[in-house]
PDB file of C-alpha atoms in Angstrom:
ATOM      1  CA  UNK K   1     -25.134  24.379 -18.756  1.00 56.00           C
ATOM      2  CA  UNK K   2     -21.930  25.363 -19.828  1.00 66.00           C
ATOM      3  CA  UNK K   3     -20.776  26.083 -16.577  1.00 64.00           C
ATOM      4  CA  UNK K   4     -20.765  22.962 -15.805  1.00 62.00           C
ATOM      5  CA  UNK K   5     -19.443  21.258 -18.939  1.00 61.00           C
ATOM      6  CA  UNK K   6     -16.608  23.913 -18.442  1.00 63.00           C
ATOM      7  CA  UNK K   7     -16.443  23.015 -14.603  1.00 60.00           C
ATOM      8  CA  UNK K   8     -15.775  19.294 -15.100  1.00 63.00           C
ATOM      9  CA  UNK K   9     -14.559  19.382 -19.120  1.00 63.00           C
ATOM     10  CA  UNK K  10     -10.887  17.632 -18.907  1.00 57.00           C
ATOM     11  CA  UNK K  11      -8.465  19.832 -20.207  1.00 56.00           C
ATOM     12  CA  UNK K  12      -7.350  18.237 -22.794  1.00 57.00           C
ATOM     13  CA  UNK K  13      -3.446  17.392 -22.024  1.00 53.00           C
ATOM     14  CA  UNK K  14      -5.323  14.970 -19.574  1.00 44.00           C
ATOM     15  CA  UNK K  15      -7.884  13.605 -21.566  1.00 49.00           C
ATOM     16  CA  UNK K  16      -7.241   9.892 -22.175  1.00 60.00           C
ATOM     17  CA  UNK K  17      -6.189   8.387 -25.501  1.00 65.00           C
ATOM     18  CA  UNK K  18      -7.519   5.227 -26.533  1.00 71.00           C
ATOM     19  CA  UNK K  19      -4.959   3.361 -27.578  1.00 79.00           C
ATOM     20  CA  UNK K  20      -4.641   0.630 -30.772  1.00 85.00           C
ATOM     21  CA  UNK K  21      -5.899  -2.844 -29.887  1.00 87.00           C
ATOM     22  CA  UNK K  22      -5.752  -3.564 -32.958  1.00 90.00           C
ATOM     23  CA  UNK K  23      -2.141  -2.541 -33.359  1.00 92.00           C
ATOM     24  CA  UNK K  24      -0.364  -3.357 -30.472  1.00 93.00           C
ATOM     25  CA  UNK K  25      -1.936  -6.952 -30.861  1.00 92.00           C
ATOM     26  CA  UNK K  26      -0.123  -7.504 -34.347  1.00 94.00           C
ATOM     27  CA  UNK K  27       3.034  -6.060 -33.193  1.00 95.00           C
ATOM     28  CA  UNK K  28       2.560  -8.671 -29.836  1.00 94.00           C
ATOM     29  CA  UNK K  29       1.735 -11.235 -32.345  1.00 94.00           C
ATOM     30  CA  UNK K  30       4.976 -10.766 -34.360  1.00 95.00           C
ATOM     31  CA  UNK K  31       6.842 -10.855 -31.357  1.00 95.00           C
ATOM     32  CA  UNK K  32       5.701 -13.913 -30.491  1.00 94.00           C
ATOM     33  CA  UNK K  33       6.834 -17.726 -31.798  1.00 93.00           C
ATOM     34  CA  UNK K  34       5.024 -19.896 -34.090  1.00 93.00           C
ATOM     35  CA  UNK K  35       2.315 -21.728 -32.356  1.00 93.00           C
ATOM     36  CA  UNK K  36       2.537 -25.362 -32.668  1.00 92.00           C
ATOM     37  CA  UNK K  37      -0.137 -28.445 -31.539  1.00 90.00           C
ATOM     38  CA  UNK K  38       1.187 -29.167 -28.610  1.00 89.00           C
ATOM     39  CA  UNK K  39       1.362 -26.144 -25.658  1.00 89.00           C
ATOM     40  CA  UNK K  40       2.616 -26.759 -22.576  1.00 88.00           C
ATOM     41  CA  UNK K  41       0.577 -24.582 -20.754  1.00 86.00           C
ATOM     42  CA  UNK K  42       2.023 -24.439 -17.186  1.00 80.00           C
ATOM     43  CA  UNK K  43       5.721 -26.051 -16.285  1.00 76.00           C
ATOM     44  CA  UNK K  44       9.265 -26.118 -13.413  1.00 64.00           C
ATOM     45  CA  UNK K  45       9.692 -22.316 -15.171  1.00 56.00           C
ATOM     46  CA  UNK K  46       6.525 -20.408 -13.604  1.00 52.00           C
ATOM     47  CA  UNK K  47       6.316 -18.653 -10.187  1.00 56.00           C
ATOM     48  CA  UNK K  48       3.080 -20.546  -9.277  1.00 60.00           C
ATOM     49  CA  UNK K  49       2.648 -20.931  -5.338  1.00 61.00           C
ATOM     50  CA  UNK K  50       2.700 -24.941  -5.254  1.00 71.00           C
ATOM     51  CA  UNK K  51       3.324 -26.262  -9.089  1.00 76.00           C
ATOM     52  CA  UNK K  52       5.356 -29.452  -8.827  1.00 77.00           C
ATOM     53  CA  UNK K  53       4.522 -30.325 -12.568  1.00 78.00           C
ATOM     54  CA  UNK K  54       3.998 -29.879 -16.373  1.00 81.00           C
ATOM     55  CA  UNK K  55       1.095 -30.024 -17.708  1.00 83.00           C
ATOM     56  CA  UNK K  56       0.708 -29.744 -21.774  1.00 84.00           C
ATOM     57  CA  UNK K  57      -2.405 -29.743 -24.168  1.00 85.00           C
ATOM     58  CA  UNK K  58      -3.218 -29.321 -28.058  1.00 86.00           C
ATOM     59  CA  UNK K  59      -2.920 -26.246 -28.922  1.00 89.00           C
ATOM     60  CA  UNK K  60      -7.462 -26.504 -30.241  1.00 87.00           C
ATOM     61  CA  UNK K  61      -8.775 -27.391 -27.254  1.00 83.00           C
ATOM     62  CA  UNK K  62      -6.795 -24.623 -25.124  1.00 87.00           C
ATOM     63  CA  UNK K  63      -8.323 -22.374 -28.493  1.00 90.00           C
ATOM     64  CA  UNK K  64     -11.855 -22.868 -27.618  1.00 84.00           C
ATOM     65  CA  UNK K  65     -11.426 -21.734 -23.898  1.00 84.00           C
ATOM     66  CA  UNK K  66      -9.735 -18.034 -25.031  1.00 90.00           C
ATOM     67  CA  UNK K  67     -12.619 -17.231 -27.393  1.00 92.00           C
ATOM     68  CA  UNK K  68     -14.733 -17.484 -25.570  1.00 88.00           C
ATOM     69  CA  UNK K  69     -11.928 -15.978 -23.112  1.00 87.00           C
ATOM     70  CA  UNK K  70     -11.355 -13.192 -24.735  1.00 89.00           C
ATOM     71  CA  UNK K  71     -14.893 -12.123 -25.636  1.00 89.00           C
ATOM     72  CA  UNK K  72     -16.305 -12.062 -22.218  1.00 86.00           C
ATOM     73  CA  UNK K  73     -14.527  -9.917 -20.429  1.00 80.00           C
ATOM     74  CA  UNK K  74     -12.476  -6.431 -20.834  1.00 84.00           C
ATOM     75  CA  UNK K  75      -9.374  -5.794 -18.959  1.00 82.00           C
ATOM     76  CA  UNK K  76      -8.630  -2.230 -18.276  1.00 84.00           C
ATOM     77  CA  UNK K  77      -5.124  -2.713 -18.059  1.00 88.00           C
ATOM     78  CA  UNK K  78      -3.737  -2.416 -21.424  1.00 89.00           C
ATOM     79  CA  UNK K  79      -0.408  -5.451 -21.960  1.00 91.00           C
ATOM     80  CA  UNK K  80      -3.690  -8.131 -20.621  1.00 90.00           C
ATOM     81  CA  UNK K  81      -6.056  -6.976 -22.479  1.00 92.00           C
ATOM     82  CA  UNK K  82      -3.818  -7.445 -25.938  1.00 93.00           C
ATOM     83  CA  UNK K  83      -2.521 -11.071 -24.411  1.00 93.00           C
ATOM     84  CA  UNK K  84      -6.082 -11.828 -23.868  1.00 93.00           C
ATOM     85  CA  UNK K  85      -6.937 -10.161 -27.432  1.00 94.00           C
ATOM     86  CA  UNK K  86      -3.981 -12.503 -28.797  1.00 95.00           C
ATOM     87  CA  UNK K  87      -4.481 -15.791 -27.299  1.00 95.00           C
ATOM     88  CA  UNK K  88      -7.213 -16.732 -29.428  1.00 95.00           C
ATOM     89  CA  UNK K  89      -5.384 -15.782 -32.899  1.00 96.00           C
ATOM     90  CA  UNK K  90      -2.154 -17.100 -31.702  1.00 95.00           C
ATOM     91  CA  UNK K  91      -3.527 -20.716 -31.192  1.00 94.00           C
ATOM     92  CA  UNK K  92      -5.351 -20.428 -34.369  1.00 94.00           C
ATOM     93  CA  UNK K  93      -2.679 -20.034 -36.680  1.00 93.00           C
ATOM     94  CA  UNK K  94      -0.632 -23.090 -34.323  1.00 91.00           C
ATOM     95  CA  UNK K  95       0.938 -25.321 -36.769  1.00 90.00           C
ATOM     96  CA  UNK K  96      -1.059 -28.309 -36.496  1.00 84.00           C
ATOM     97  CA  UNK K  97       1.719 -30.301 -38.520  1.00 85.00           C
ATOM     98  CA  UNK K  98       4.312 -30.348 -36.161  1.00 78.00           C
ATOM     99  CA  UNK K  99       2.688 -32.948 -33.463  1.00 74.00           C
ATOM    100  CA  UNK K 100       6.413 -33.728 -31.388  1.00 81.00           C
ATOM    101  CA  UNK K 101       7.323 -29.587 -30.994  1.00 88.00           C
ATOM    102  CA  UNK K 102       6.216 -28.108 -28.077  1.00 88.00           C
ATOM    103  CA  UNK K 103       5.927 -24.011 -27.275  1.00 90.00           C
ATOM    104  CA  UNK K 104       5.641 -22.916 -23.958  1.00 90.00           C
ATOM    105  CA  UNK K 105       2.440 -20.320 -23.426  1.00 90.00           C
ATOM    106  CA  UNK K 106       3.797 -17.060 -23.283  1.00 91.00           C
ATOM    107  CA  UNK K 107       4.791 -15.280 -20.282  1.00 87.00           C
ATOM    108  CA  UNK K 108       2.488 -12.731 -20.860  1.00 89.00           C
ATOM    109  CA  UNK K 109      -0.465 -15.335 -21.843  1.00 90.00           C
ATOM    110  CA  UNK K 110      -0.242 -17.164 -18.327  1.00 85.00           C
ATOM    111  CA  UNK K 111      -1.910 -15.831 -16.465  1.00 83.00           C
ATOM    112  CA  UNK K 112      -4.698 -15.846 -18.373  1.00 85.00           C
ATOM    113  CA  UNK K 113      -4.723 -19.531 -18.628  1.00 84.00           C
ATOM    114  CA  UNK K 114      -3.736 -20.525 -15.399  1.00 78.00           C
ATOM    115  CA  UNK K 115      -5.708 -19.253 -12.827  1.00 76.00           C
ATOM    116  CA  UNK K 116      -8.980 -21.328 -15.172  1.00 78.00           C
ATOM    117  CA  UNK K 117      -6.662 -23.816 -15.683  1.00 77.00           C
ATOM    118  CA  UNK K 118      -8.457 -27.001 -13.246  1.00 73.00           C
ATOM    119  CA  UNK K 119     -12.003 -25.413 -14.056  1.00 72.00           C
ATOM    120  CA  UNK K 120     -10.646 -26.191 -17.996  1.00 70.00           C
ATOM    121  CA  UNK K 121      -8.863 -29.395 -17.736  1.00 69.00           C
ATOM    122  CA  UNK K 122     -11.324 -31.141 -15.342  1.00 65.00           C
ATOM    123  CA  UNK K 123     -14.837 -29.093 -17.504  1.00 62.00           C
ATOM    124  CA  UNK K 124     -13.293 -31.017 -20.535  1.00 59.00           C
ATOM    125  CA  UNK K 125     -12.666 -33.557 -18.848  1.00 55.00           C
ATOM    126  CA  UNK K 126      -9.491 -33.319 -20.785  1.00 57.00           C
ATOM    127  CA  UNK K 127      -7.760 -36.128 -18.605  1.00 56.00           C
ATOM    128  CA  UNK K 128     -10.021 -38.870 -20.418  1.00 54.00           C
ATOM    129  CA  UNK K 129     -11.047 -36.891 -22.804  1.00 55.00           C
ATOM    130  CA  UNK K 130      -7.985 -34.542 -24.441  1.00 56.00           C
ATOM    131  CA  UNK K 131      -4.347 -34.877 -25.740  1.00 62.00           C
ATOM    132  CA  UNK K 132      -3.483 -33.331 -21.770  1.00 70.00           C
ATOM    133  CA  UNK K 133      -0.302 -34.424 -20.499  1.00 75.00           C
ATOM    134  CA  UNK K 134       0.819 -34.078 -16.318  1.00 78.00           C
ATOM    135  CA  UNK K 135       3.647 -34.709 -15.925  1.00 79.00           C
ATOM    136  CA  UNK K 136       5.005 -35.362 -12.380  1.00 80.00           C
ATOM    137  CA  UNK K 137       8.637 -33.226 -11.400  1.00 81.00           C
ATOM    138  CA  UNK K 138       9.002 -35.539  -8.513  1.00 81.00           C
ATOM    139  CA  UNK K 139       9.360 -38.847  -9.888  1.00 81.00           C
ATOM    140  CA  UNK K 140       9.419 -37.461 -13.296  1.00 73.00           C
ATOM    141  CA  UNK K 141       6.617 -39.698 -14.847  1.00 66.00           C
ATOM    142  CA  UNK K 142       3.437 -38.801 -16.978  1.00 65.00           C
ATOM    143  CA  UNK K 143       0.221 -38.505 -14.296  1.00 59.00           C
ATOM    144  CA  UNK K 144      -2.436 -39.024 -16.514  1.00 59.00           C
ATOM    145  CA  UNK K 145      -4.400 -40.595 -14.040  1.00 61.00           C
ATOM    146  CA  UNK K 146      -3.493 -37.365 -11.696  1.00 64.00           C
ATOM    147  CA  UNK K 147      -6.498 -37.289  -8.722  1.00 66.00           C
ATOM    148  CA  UNK K 148      -8.615 -34.060  -7.929  1.00 65.00           C
ATOM    149  CA  UNK K 149     -10.044 -33.145  -4.542  1.00 67.00           C
ATOM    150  CA  UNK K 150     -10.984 -29.858  -2.969  1.00 64.00           C
ATOM    151  CA  UNK K 151      -8.949 -29.101   0.385  1.00 68.00           C
ATOM    152  CA  UNK K 152      -9.439 -26.893   3.312  1.00 65.00           C
ATOM    153  CA  UNK K 153     -13.022 -24.936   2.895  1.00 70.00           C
ATOM    154  CA  UNK K 154     -13.546 -22.755   4.910  1.00 70.00           C
ATOM    155  CA  UNK K 155     -15.670 -19.543   5.913  1.00 70.00           C
ATOM    156  CA  UNK K 156     -14.698 -16.930   7.787  1.00 70.00           C
ATOM    157  CA  UNK K 157     -15.627 -13.208   8.716  1.00 70.00           C
ATOM    158  CA  UNK K 158     -17.249 -13.375   4.957  1.00 71.00           C
ATOM    159  CA  UNK K 159     -14.212 -14.525   2.765  1.00 73.00           C
ATOM    160  CA  UNK K 160     -14.835 -17.516   1.526  1.00 75.00           C
ATOM    161  CA  UNK K 161     -11.456 -20.125   0.499  1.00 77.00           C
ATOM    162  CA  UNK K 162     -10.655 -23.392  -0.425  1.00 76.00           C
ATOM    163  CA  UNK K 163      -8.029 -24.521  -2.712  1.00 79.00           C
ATOM    164  CA  UNK K 164      -8.019 -27.682  -5.170  1.00 78.00           C
ATOM    165  CA  UNK K 165      -5.232 -29.844  -5.821  1.00 81.00           C
ATOM    166  CA  UNK K 166      -3.924 -32.577  -7.901  1.00 80.00           C
ATOM    167  CA  UNK K 167      -2.114 -36.000  -7.016  1.00 81.00           C
ATOM    168  CA  UNK K 168       0.521 -37.665  -9.740  1.00 80.00           C
ATOM    169  CA  UNK K 169      -1.189 -42.445  -8.807  1.00 80.00           C
ATOM    170  CA  UNK K 170       2.191 -42.199  -6.192  1.00 82.00           C
ATOM    171  CA  UNK K 171       0.897 -39.288  -3.771  1.00 81.00           C
ATOM    172  CA  UNK K 172       2.899 -36.996  -4.768  1.00 82.00           C
ATOM    173  CA  UNK K 173       1.185 -33.584  -4.730  1.00 81.00           C
ATOM    174  CA  UNK K 174       1.843 -32.427  -8.342  1.00 79.00           C
ATOM    175  CA  UNK K 175      -0.483 -28.936  -8.090  1.00 79.00           C
ATOM    176  CA  UNK K 176      -2.637 -26.983  -5.900  1.00 79.00           C
ATOM    177  CA  UNK K 177      -4.712 -23.525  -6.563  1.00 76.00           C
ATOM    178  CA  UNK K 178      -6.206 -21.528  -4.697  1.00 75.00           C
ATOM    179  CA  UNK K 179      -9.956 -19.800  -4.757  1.00 70.00           C
ATOM    180  CA  UNK K 180     -10.929 -17.220  -2.137  1.00 73.00           C
ATOM    181  CA  UNK K 181     -14.438 -15.448  -2.866  1.00 71.00           C
ATOM    182  CA  UNK K 182     -15.645 -12.521  -0.160  1.00 71.00           C
ATOM    183  CA  UNK K 183     -19.187 -12.311   0.076  1.00 71.00           C
ATOM    184  CA  UNK K 184     -20.433  -8.891   1.396  1.00 69.00           C
ATOM    185  CA  UNK K 185     -23.734  -8.031   3.097  1.00 69.00           C
ATOM    186  CA  UNK K 186     -25.633  -5.622   4.189  1.00 70.00           C
ATOM    187  CA  UNK K 187     -27.276  -5.095   7.574  1.00 72.00           C
ATOM    188  CA  UNK K 188     -30.560  -5.723   8.414  1.00 72.00           C
ATOM    189  CA  UNK K 189     -32.019  -2.662   8.743  1.00 63.00           C
TER     190      UNK K 189
END
């Protein structure tokens, strides 16, 4: 048994040291501005493939989702994991008195929220029930009655792809999210 242990044991220098996530999260939170009651999740500054709107949510509405998201998974990338753990803490410490101020979602937290934004807003029905603000940058008007539609669903070679887009009441496409699912099937013997 010692033979196999010595054979497969990594040298001390090569063993990966587990980072102290609590310290990393604390350092990251200190570098962030204080969260206000309203958080701009998506805006023109983003590098999204198709985003022609600004989306602002109440920090408390985003907090419910952030707690669930932080508890439900683990990322192998240390920076992403730190941002995932920091997001609910940052939102929970929001200054709820600052109703006029809007804080932009920090850059490391952006990729955590934006892929789920479409489902998040429509799952909680925030267009009708919550203080979500969607502003079309084309006509400079609020798009509280944005229309959501599924478009371009297709299936080819085990790849299911679809897209969801939002349109403002004037018909401008303000947000588009593309989804892909790769399905592998076993060959039947």
